[in-house]
Short mmCIF file of C-alpha atoms and ligand atoms in Angstrom, two decimals:
data_model
loop_
_atom_site.label_atom_id
_atom_site.label_comp_id
_atom_site.label_asym_id
_atom_site.label_seq_id
_atom_site.Cartn_x
_atom_site.Cartn_y
_atom_site.Cartn_z
CA MET C 1 0.00 0.00 0.00
CA LEU C 2 1.48 3.36 -0.98
CA SER C 3 1.80 6.06 1.66
CA PHE C 4 0.36 9.50 1.12
CA TRP C 5 3.92 10.78 0.59
CA GLU C 6 4.81 8.13 -1.94
CA ARG C 7 1.60 8.78 -3.85
CA ASN C 8 2.34 12.54 -3.91
CA SER C 9 6.04 12.47 -4.78
CA PHE C 10 6.97 9.21 -6.52
CA ILE C 11 4.15 8.29 -8.88
CA ASN C 12 3.50 11.13 -11.36
CA TYR C 13 5.90 12.23 -14.12
CA ASP C 14 5.86 14.02 -17.45
CA TYR C 15 7.82 11.23 -19.14
CA ILE C 16 8.57 7.66 -18.14
CA ILE C 17 11.37 5.72 -19.83
CA ILE C 18 11.49 1.93 -19.65
CA GLY C 19 15.12 0.70 -19.63
CA GLY C 20 18.10 2.20 -17.83
CA GLY C 21 20.77 1.37 -20.41
CA LEU C 22 22.76 4.00 -22.29
CA LEU C 23 19.91 4.86 -24.65
CA GLY C 24 17.35 5.25 -21.85
CA LEU C 25 19.80 7.46 -19.96
CA SER C 26 20.71 9.50 -23.05
CA THR C 27 17.01 10.02 -23.80
CA ALA C 28 16.38 11.20 -20.24
CA CYS C 29 19.35 13.61 -20.44
CA GLU C 30 18.20 14.92 -23.82
CA ILE C 31 14.73 15.67 -22.38
CA LYS C 32 16.13 17.42 -19.30
CA GLU C 33 18.66 19.44 -21.31
CA ARG C 34 15.88 20.71 -23.59
CA PHE C 35 13.08 20.95 -21.04
CA PRO C 36 14.61 21.29 -17.55
CA ASN C 37 11.21 21.57 -15.86
CA LYS C 38 9.89 18.25 -17.13
CA ASP C 39 9.84 15.42 -14.61
CA VAL C 40 11.48 12.25 -15.95
CA LEU C 41 11.49 8.74 -14.47
CA ILE C 42 13.65 5.82 -15.70
CA LEU C 43 12.51 2.32 -14.70
CA GLU C 44 15.29 -0.28 -14.90
CA ARG C 45 14.44 -3.92 -14.20
CA GLY C 46 17.90 -4.93 -12.95
CA VAL C 47 19.66 -3.91 -9.75
CA LEU C 48 22.32 -2.91 -12.28
CA PRO C 49 21.49 -2.16 -15.93
CA SER C 50 20.96 -5.62 -17.44
CA GLY C 51 21.27 -5.60 -21.21
CA ALA C 52 24.20 -4.41 -23.31
CA SER C 53 25.34 -1.10 -21.83
CA THR C 54 27.45 -2.46 -18.93
CA LYS C 55 28.50 -5.56 -20.88
CA ASN C 56 30.26 -4.26 -23.99
CA ALA C 57 34.02 -4.05 -24.51
CA GLY C 58 34.32 -0.25 -24.38
CA PHE C 59 34.84 0.72 -28.03
CA LEU C 60 33.94 4.16 -29.29
CA CYS C 61 33.82 3.33 -32.97
CA TYR C 62 32.21 4.01 -36.36
CA GLY C 63 33.22 0.80 -38.20
CA SER C 64 36.33 -0.79 -39.66
CA LEU C 65 37.07 -0.82 -43.41
CA THR C 66 35.75 -4.36 -44.03
CA GLU C 67 32.66 -3.65 -41.91
CA ILE C 68 31.94 -0.48 -43.88
CA LEU C 69 32.43 -2.38 -47.14
CA ALA C 70 29.99 -5.06 -45.93
CA ASP C 71 27.50 -2.30 -45.06
CA ILE C 72 27.92 -0.75 -48.52
CA ARG C 73 27.14 -4.14 -50.08
CA ASN C 74 23.99 -4.50 -47.93
CA LYS C 75 22.69 -0.95 -47.74
CA GLY C 76 24.37 1.03 -50.48
CA GLU C 77 26.80 3.93 -50.21
CA ASP C 78 24.44 6.73 -49.13
CA GLU C 79 22.90 4.89 -46.19
CA THR C 80 26.29 3.58 -45.05
CA VAL C 81 27.89 7.02 -45.13
CA SER C 82 24.93 8.51 -43.27
CA LEU C 83 25.24 5.80 -40.58
CA VAL C 84 28.98 6.42 -40.16
CA GLU C 85 28.23 10.12 -39.84
CA LYS C 86 25.61 9.44 -37.14
CA ARG C 87 28.05 7.26 -35.22
CA TRP C 88 30.73 9.95 -35.42
CA LYS C 89 28.31 12.66 -34.31
CA GLY C 90 27.05 10.42 -31.50
CA MET C 91 30.58 9.62 -30.30
CA ASN C 92 31.37 13.30 -30.05
CA LYS C 93 28.12 14.17 -28.30
CA LEU C 94 28.66 11.38 -25.75
CA ARG C 95 32.16 12.70 -25.02
CA VAL C 96 30.92 16.24 -24.47
CA ARG C 97 27.88 15.22 -22.43
CA PHE C 98 29.52 12.78 -20.03
CA ARG C 99 33.06 14.27 -20.36
CA ASP C 100 36.22 12.47 -21.45
CA GLU C 101 37.73 12.41 -17.97
CA ASN C 102 34.65 10.65 -16.55
CA ILE C 103 34.37 7.92 -19.19
CA GLY C 104 38.03 6.82 -19.35
CA PHE C 105 38.37 8.18 -22.88
CA VAL C 106 41.65 7.31 -24.63
CA ASN C 107 42.18 8.01 -28.31
CA SER C 108 44.80 5.68 -29.67
CA GLY C 109 43.14 4.84 -32.96
CA GLU C 110 41.81 1.72 -34.60
CA TYR C 111 43.65 -1.08 -36.40
CA GLU C 112 42.05 -3.74 -38.56
CA LEU C 113 43.79 -7.08 -39.09
CA ILE C 114 43.57 -8.20 -42.70
CA ASP C 115 43.96 -11.89 -43.44
CA GLU C 116 44.13 -13.67 -46.81
CA ARG C 117 40.32 -13.55 -47.24
CA TYR C 118 40.14 -9.75 -47.09
CA ILE C 119 43.23 -8.77 -49.11
CA SER C 120 41.06 -7.48 -51.97
CA SER C 121 39.41 -4.94 -49.63
CA LEU C 122 42.70 -3.01 -49.70
CA ASP C 123 41.89 -2.05 -53.30
CA GLU C 124 38.81 -0.22 -52.00
CA ILE C 125 40.50 2.01 -49.44
CA THR C 126 40.66 4.98 -51.80
CA LYS C 127 36.97 4.70 -52.62
CA VAL C 128 35.93 4.48 -48.96
CA ASN C 129 38.24 7.34 -48.01
CA SER C 130 36.66 9.55 -50.60
CA LEU C 131 33.16 8.64 -49.33
CA LEU C 132 34.13 9.55 -45.75
CA LYS C 133 36.23 12.63 -46.59
CA GLU C 134 33.55 15.13 -45.61
CA ILE C 135 32.82 13.46 -42.28
CA PHE C 136 36.37 13.31 -40.93
CA LYS C 137 37.79 16.21 -42.96
CA ASP C 138 40.58 13.84 -43.90
CA GLU C 139 41.67 12.48 -47.30
CA GLU C 140 42.92 9.31 -45.61
CA THR C 141 40.56 8.06 -42.90
CA PHE C 142 41.93 4.55 -43.50
CA ARG C 143 45.59 3.85 -44.28
CA CYS C 144 47.41 0.62 -44.77
CA ASP C 145 50.66 -0.22 -42.94
CA ARG C 146 52.17 -3.72 -42.72
CA SER C 147 54.77 -2.67 -40.16
CA TYR C 148 52.08 -2.78 -37.45
CA ILE C 149 52.03 -6.60 -37.66
CA GLU C 150 55.47 -6.79 -36.08
CA ARG C 151 54.97 -3.78 -33.82
CA PHE C 152 51.94 -5.36 -32.12
CA GLY C 153 53.34 -8.91 -32.22
CA PHE C 154 50.56 -10.50 -34.32
CA SER C 155 51.01 -13.82 -36.06
CA PRO C 156 52.37 -13.10 -39.58
CA GLU C 157 51.00 -16.48 -40.69
CA VAL C 158 47.45 -15.16 -40.31
CA VAL C 159 47.72 -11.38 -40.49
CA LYS C 160 48.79 -10.14 -43.91
CA ASN C 161 48.25 -6.42 -43.50
CA ILE C 162 46.90 -3.79 -41.10
CA ILE C 163 44.62 -0.86 -41.78
CA TYR C 164 44.87 2.08 -39.41
CA SER C 165 42.34 4.79 -38.72
CA PRO C 166 43.05 7.50 -36.15
CA TYR C 167 39.56 8.44 -34.97
CA GLU C 168 38.27 5.49 -32.96
CA SER C 169 38.84 5.38 -29.22
CA GLN C 170 38.61 3.34 -26.04
CA ILE C 171 36.42 4.06 -23.05
CA ASP C 172 35.92 2.42 -19.68
CA THR C 173 32.40 1.01 -19.96
CA GLY C 174 31.77 0.87 -16.21
CA ARG C 175 32.92 4.43 -15.63
CA MET C 176 30.91 5.64 -18.63
CA MET C 177 27.69 4.14 -17.28
CA ARG C 178 28.31 5.53 -13.81
CA ALA C 179 28.99 8.94 -15.36
CA ALA C 180 25.78 8.68 -17.39
CA ILE C 181 23.70 7.80 -14.33
CA ARG C 182 25.37 10.51 -12.25
CA TYR C 183 24.81 13.15 -14.93
CA ALA C 184 21.16 12.15 -15.48
CA VAL C 185 20.47 12.27 -11.74
CA SER C 186 22.24 15.65 -11.50
CA LEU C 187 19.75 16.97 -14.06
CA GLY C 188 16.89 15.78 -11.84
CA VAL C 189 16.08 12.46 -13.53
CA VAL C 190 14.70 9.81 -11.15
CA TYR C 191 16.47 6.47 -11.82
CA LEU C 192 14.80 3.47 -10.16
CA THR C 193 16.41 0.04 -10.36
CA GLY C 194 14.87 -3.36 -9.60
CA ALA C 195 11.77 -1.99 -11.31
CA GLU C 196 10.66 -4.35 -14.07
CA VAL C 197 7.75 -3.05 -16.10
CA ALA C 198 5.19 -5.80 -16.54
CA GLU C 199 2.85 -3.82 -18.79
CA PHE C 200 1.34 -0.40 -19.38
CA THR C 201 -2.07 0.97 -20.33
CA GLU C 202 -2.89 4.09 -22.24
CA LYS C 203 -5.64 6.28 -20.83
CA SER C 204 -7.28 9.46 -22.12
CA ASP C 205 -5.06 11.64 -19.90
CA GLY C 206 -1.80 9.68 -19.98
CA VAL C 207 -0.08 6.35 -19.62
CA GLU C 208 0.01 4.08 -16.55
CA VAL C 209 3.09 1.88 -16.23
CA TYR C 210 2.95 -1.10 -13.88
CA VAL C 211 5.79 -2.44 -11.75
CA GLU C 212 5.56 -5.14 -9.07
CA HIS C 213 6.86 -3.80 -5.71
CA ASN C 214 9.50 -6.37 -4.71
CA VAL C 215 8.95 -5.91 -0.95
CA PHE C 216 5.19 -5.48 -0.66
CA HIS C 217 4.35 -7.66 -3.66
CA GLU C 218 1.78 -5.27 -4.97
CA ARG C 219 1.50 -3.54 -8.28
CA ILE C 220 2.47 0.13 -8.51
CA GLY C 221 1.03 2.17 -11.36
CA PHE C 222 3.43 5.00 -12.30
CA LYS C 223 1.75 7.73 -14.36
CA SER C 224 3.04 10.00 -17.11
CA SER C 225 1.90 12.03 -20.10
CA ALA C 226 4.13 9.97 -22.40
CA LEU C 227 6.12 6.75 -22.33
CA ILE C 228 9.37 5.91 -24.13
CA ILE C 229 10.39 2.27 -24.41
CA CYS C 230 14.20 1.88 -24.42
CA ALA C 231 14.34 -1.79 -23.44
CA ASN C 232 16.32 -2.76 -26.55
CA ALA C 233 16.47 -6.56 -27.10
CA PHE C 234 13.85 -7.06 -24.38
CA SER C 235 11.29 -4.67 -25.81
CA SER C 236 9.21 -6.98 -28.04
CA SER C 237 6.71 -7.93 -25.33
CA LEU C 238 6.17 -4.23 -24.58
CA THR C 239 6.05 -2.85 -28.13
CA GLY C 240 4.44 -5.83 -29.85
CA ASN C 241 7.16 -5.57 -32.54
CA TYR C 242 9.16 -8.53 -33.76
CA PHE C 243 12.33 -6.41 -33.97
CA PRO C 244 14.82 -5.89 -32.49
CA LYS C 245 16.00 -9.45 -32.45
CA PRO C 246 18.29 -10.30 -29.54
CA ALA C 247 21.95 -10.95 -30.32
CA ARG C 248 24.21 -12.17 -27.54
CA GLY C 249 27.85 -11.13 -27.48
CA LEU C 250 30.70 -12.72 -25.53
CA VAL C 251 33.63 -10.87 -23.94
CA ILE C 252 36.85 -12.14 -22.30
CA ILE C 253 39.41 -10.19 -20.28
CA THR C 254 42.83 -11.68 -19.46
CA LYS C 255 44.65 -11.37 -16.18
CA PRO C 256 47.38 -8.68 -16.26
CA LEU C 257 50.26 -9.69 -18.56
CA ASP C 258 53.96 -8.88 -18.11
CA MET C 259 53.94 -6.90 -21.31
CA VAL C 260 51.26 -5.94 -23.82
CA LYS C 261 52.25 -4.56 -27.18
CA LEU C 262 48.70 -3.56 -28.04
CA ASN C 263 47.73 0.08 -27.77
CA GLY C 264 44.36 0.95 -29.25
CA ILE C 265 41.30 -0.88 -30.49
CA TYR C 266 41.48 -3.68 -33.07
CA HIS C 267 38.97 -5.27 -35.43
CA TYR C 268 38.99 -8.43 -37.48
CA ASP C 269 36.58 -10.18 -39.83
CA GLU C 270 34.14 -7.35 -40.69
CA GLY C 271 34.06 -6.30 -37.03
CA TYR C 272 32.84 -9.68 -35.76
CA TYR C 273 36.01 -9.93 -33.66
CA TYR C 274 37.21 -6.96 -31.67
CA PHE C 275 39.92 -6.53 -29.07
CA ARG C 276 41.90 -3.91 -27.20
CA ASN C 277 44.28 -3.44 -24.34
CA TYR C 278 43.02 -2.35 -20.93
CA GLY C 279 46.25 -1.38 -19.15
CA ASN C 280 48.31 -4.55 -19.43
CA ARG C 281 45.33 -6.82 -19.99
CA VAL C 282 43.67 -7.81 -23.26
CA ILE C 283 39.89 -7.61 -23.78
CA LEU C 284 38.53 -9.70 -26.65
CA GLY C 285 34.95 -10.06 -27.81
CA GLY C 286 32.87 -11.31 -30.68
CA GLY C 287 32.64 -14.49 -32.70
CA ARG C 288 28.84 -14.21 -32.96
CA ASN C 289 29.14 -15.05 -36.68
CA LEU C 290 30.18 -18.58 -35.67
CA ASP C 291 26.69 -19.31 -34.35
CA PHE C 292 24.19 -16.60 -35.28
CA GLN C 293 21.25 -18.83 -34.44
CA GLY C 294 22.55 -19.94 -31.04
CA GLU C 295 23.26 -16.32 -30.11
CA GLU C 296 19.79 -15.06 -31.03
CA THR C 297 18.69 -15.24 -27.42
CA THR C 298 17.84 -12.99 -24.48
CA ALA C 299 19.43 -15.49 -22.07
CA PHE C 300 22.82 -14.45 -20.71
CA GLY C 301 25.37 -17.27 -20.90
CA ILE C 302 28.53 -18.58 -22.52
CA ASN C 303 28.47 -20.30 -25.92
CA ASP C 304 31.21 -22.97 -25.67
CA LYS C 305 31.93 -23.00 -29.40
CA ILE C 306 32.47 -19.23 -29.48
CA TYR C 307 34.44 -19.19 -26.24
CA LYS C 308 36.81 -21.84 -27.63
CA ALA C 309 37.23 -19.92 -30.89
CA LEU C 310 38.01 -16.70 -29.04
CA LEU C 311 40.62 -18.45 -26.89
CA GLU C 312 42.18 -19.92 -30.02
CA PHE C 313 42.28 -16.52 -31.73
CA LEU C 314 43.78 -14.95 -28.62
CA GLY C 315 46.50 -17.61 -28.36
CA GLU C 316 47.31 -18.01 -32.04
CA VAL C 317 46.86 -14.56 -33.54
CA ILE C 318 46.85 -11.84 -30.89
CA LEU C 319 49.32 -13.19 -28.33
CA PRO C 320 51.17 -15.93 -30.23
CA TYR C 321 54.34 -15.60 -28.14
CA THR C 322 52.77 -14.86 -24.73
CA GLU C 323 51.33 -16.99 -21.92
CA PHE C 324 47.97 -15.67 -20.70
CA GLU C 325 45.17 -16.58 -18.31
CA VAL C 326 41.54 -15.55 -18.60
CA ASP C 327 40.29 -13.47 -15.68
CA VAL C 328 36.59 -12.84 -16.44
CA VAL C 329 34.18 -14.01 -19.17
CA TRP C 330 30.74 -12.48 -19.60
CA SER C 331 27.96 -11.94 -22.11
CA GLY C 332 25.67 -9.07 -23.03
CA ILE C 333 22.53 -8.89 -25.14
CA MET C 334 22.29 -6.48 -28.07
CA GLY C 335 19.29 -5.67 -30.26
CA PHE C 336 19.43 -5.95 -34.07
CA THR C 337 17.15 -4.92 -36.91
CA GLU C 338 17.25 -6.40 -40.40
CA ASN C 339 18.74 -3.29 -42.01
CA LYS C 340 21.15 -2.62 -39.11
CA LEU C 341 19.57 0.80 -38.52
CA PRO C 342 18.29 2.05 -35.15
CA GLN C 343 14.53 2.10 -34.77
CA VAL C 344 12.66 5.15 -33.47
CA LYS C 345 8.89 4.68 -33.55
CA LYS C 346 5.78 6.54 -32.59
CA ILE C 347 3.54 3.70 -31.43
CA SER C 348 0.67 6.03 -30.46
CA ASP C 349 0.25 9.70 -29.49
CA ARG C 350 1.68 8.91 -26.07
CA VAL C 351 3.88 5.85 -26.54
CA PHE C 352 7.25 5.85 -28.33
CA SER C 353 10.12 3.44 -28.70
CA ALA C 354 13.83 3.93 -29.35
CA VAL C 355 15.64 0.64 -29.70
CA SER C 356 18.17 -1.37 -31.60
CA CYS C 357 21.50 0.34 -31.98
CA ASN C 358 22.74 -2.84 -33.71
CA GLY C 359 25.87 -3.33 -31.63
CA MET C 360 26.89 0.34 -32.02
CA GLY C 361 24.92 1.95 -29.22
CA ILE C 362 27.84 3.58 -27.46
CA ALA C 363 28.33 5.59 -30.60
CA LEU C 364 24.68 5.95 -31.58
CA SER C 365 22.70 6.42 -28.33
CA SER C 366 23.16 10.19 -28.14
CA VAL C 367 21.81 10.80 -31.66
CA VAL C 368 19.02 8.22 -31.43
CA ALA C 369 17.96 9.97 -28.20
CA GLU C 370 17.76 13.28 -30.12
CA ASP C 371 15.56 11.60 -32.74
CA VAL C 372 13.04 10.22 -30.26
CA VAL C 373 12.87 13.37 -28.13
CA LYS C 374 11.95 15.39 -31.26
CA GLU C 375 8.85 13.18 -31.57
CA LEU C 376 7.57 13.65 -28.00
CA PRO C 377 4.47 15.69 -27.19
CA ALA C 378 5.27 18.87 -25.22
C1 FAD W 401 29.54 -7.74 -26.21
C2 FAD W 401 29.09 -6.39 -26.71
C3 FAD W 401 29.94 -5.60 -27.46
C4 FAD W 401 29.54 -4.34 -27.93
N1 FAD W 401 30.41 -3.56 -28.63
C5 FAD W 401 30.05 -2.30 -28.96
C6 FAD W 401 30.96 -1.43 -29.63
O1 FAD W 401 32.09 -1.80 -29.94
N2 FAD W 401 30.56 -0.17 -29.95
C7 FAD W 401 29.32 0.27 -29.66
O2 FAD W 401 29.00 1.42 -29.97
N3 FAD W 401 28.42 -0.54 -29.04
C8 FAD W 401 28.76 -1.81 -28.70
N4 FAD W 401 27.87 -2.64 -28.12
C9 FAD W 401 26.48 -2.25 -28.10
C10 FAD W 401 26.10 -1.28 -27.04
O3 FAD W 401 26.53 -1.74 -25.79
C11 FAD W 401 24.57 -1.19 -27.13
O4 FAD W 401 24.17 -0.83 -28.44
C12 FAD W 401 24.01 -0.17 -26.16
O5 FAD W 401 24.51 -0.39 -24.87
C13 FAD W 401 22.50 -0.30 -26.18
O6 FAD W 401 21.97 0.50 -25.15
P1 FAD W 401 20.42 0.39 -24.87
O7 FAD W 401 20.17 1.30 -23.73
O8 FAD W 401 19.64 0.54 -26.12
O9 FAD W 401 20.20 -1.14 -24.45
P2 FAD W 401 20.55 -1.93 -23.09
O10 FAD W 401 21.85 -1.54 -22.55
O11 FAD W 401 20.32 -3.35 -23.40
O12 FAD W 401 19.44 -1.37 -22.13
C14 FAD W 401 18.13 -1.84 -22.09
C15 FAD W 401 17.75 -1.90 -20.62
O13 FAD W 401 16.35 -2.17 -20.51
C16 FAD W 401 16.17 -2.94 -19.34
N5 FAD W 401 14.85 -3.57 -19.45
C17 FAD W 401 14.48 -4.54 -20.32
N6 FAD W 401 13.18 -4.87 -20.13
C18 FAD W 401 12.73 -4.08 -19.11
C19 FAD W 401 11.48 -3.97 -18.45
N7 FAD W 401 10.42 -4.70 -18.80
N8 FAD W 401 11.37 -3.08 -17.43
C20 FAD W 401 12.44 -2.30 -17.05
N9 FAD W 401 13.65 -2.39 -17.64
C21 FAD W 401 13.79 -3.25 -18.67
C22 FAD W 401 17.34 -3.91 -19.39
O14 FAD W 401 17.59 -4.48 -18.12
C23 FAD W 401 18.48 -3.02 -19.89
O15 FAD W 401 19.27 -2.47 -18.85
C24 FAD W 401 28.23 -3.90 -27.65
C25 FAD W 401 27.38 -4.69 -26.88
C26 FAD W 401 27.80 -5.93 -26.41
C27 FAD W 401 26.86 -6.76 -25.58
#
């Protein structure tokens, strides 16, 4: 049973956001920055955010050469360039909003490992550079340099060339999410965790959003003028949409090593493998392309086949001359659409959804948040 005080101060808002990941937080910040007097509530089901935002590998990126080429094949040049531009804009907005010093920002560039299968992509560097020239104000966003193979200690049997791009960066995912929560709360956003939304109903004067109180085991109906669903891969039951489809991703971090030659973020195989240094540890993620079907799940867990492949890649390609031990392994759940584009939808006059950053939400959340906030009723 709610007290008089709870009913007066905790129940009514202008906007309610379902999902306390990076996109939910960015949306809340966008609202408060534009309309400081609006009251905003975020409802997050987990004690900690429980989707992708605290589970990724901490890459601030817009796409490697082979990934961009794959996107061009699937979506065409114009849409691919516009997506890269959005990612770049989003990366910069995130840095300004949450501040470099709070998110562990380090710009040491991006390197892509090219094996035998992708050698022909080197012939397309000039074309891609000319497509991206206006975005980065650079004639040479991507440049090829074989000397990096030796510098970083990669296996020359597998890695035949390296493509470098200076604009991608590393962040500390945990610090970034704490900074995002801290900033949102400093703007006046109410961030409630352990608050899983079971359902909502639309009424003539607003939306009522129901959460089971985990102590009193009774349903609380939070009220707002409008609702924004930012539950990403878990949103289908709330939006009634088939997309986004869930896509699980696996990440490994090694124990500290005596010496790490890596310095930056690294991609391989159209971005399906990605790794970086974190101090003198190595973080490696990916391999979803080895079992797309098995990874289309909202269940957190470790896919043995992918884990084995990542360990093999780590031992044979990244650290071929170094002993290492794995410290932590974890998974996160992303949301994907068919065309790999984020989805902002007006479901009704009062209900909106912003989901599916397609594995690029660190870069995209800030601009997707802008898009959904433009749609909201005043
Ligand atoms: C392994 C991995 C690697 C990645 N690599 C990169 C990368 O290199 N670059 C990049 O830009 N991005 C990367 N990403 C993607 C990025 O992390 C996501 O795109 C981004 O975090 C999505 O944020 P979100 O807020 O939309 O979703 P989420 O972080 O999933 O947030 C959704 C939230 O909604 C909550 N929720 C769900 N249902 C309910 C409910 N009924 N009631 C209340 N709350 C609910 C969930 O608990 C969750 O916290 C990666 C992700 C993973 C997992």
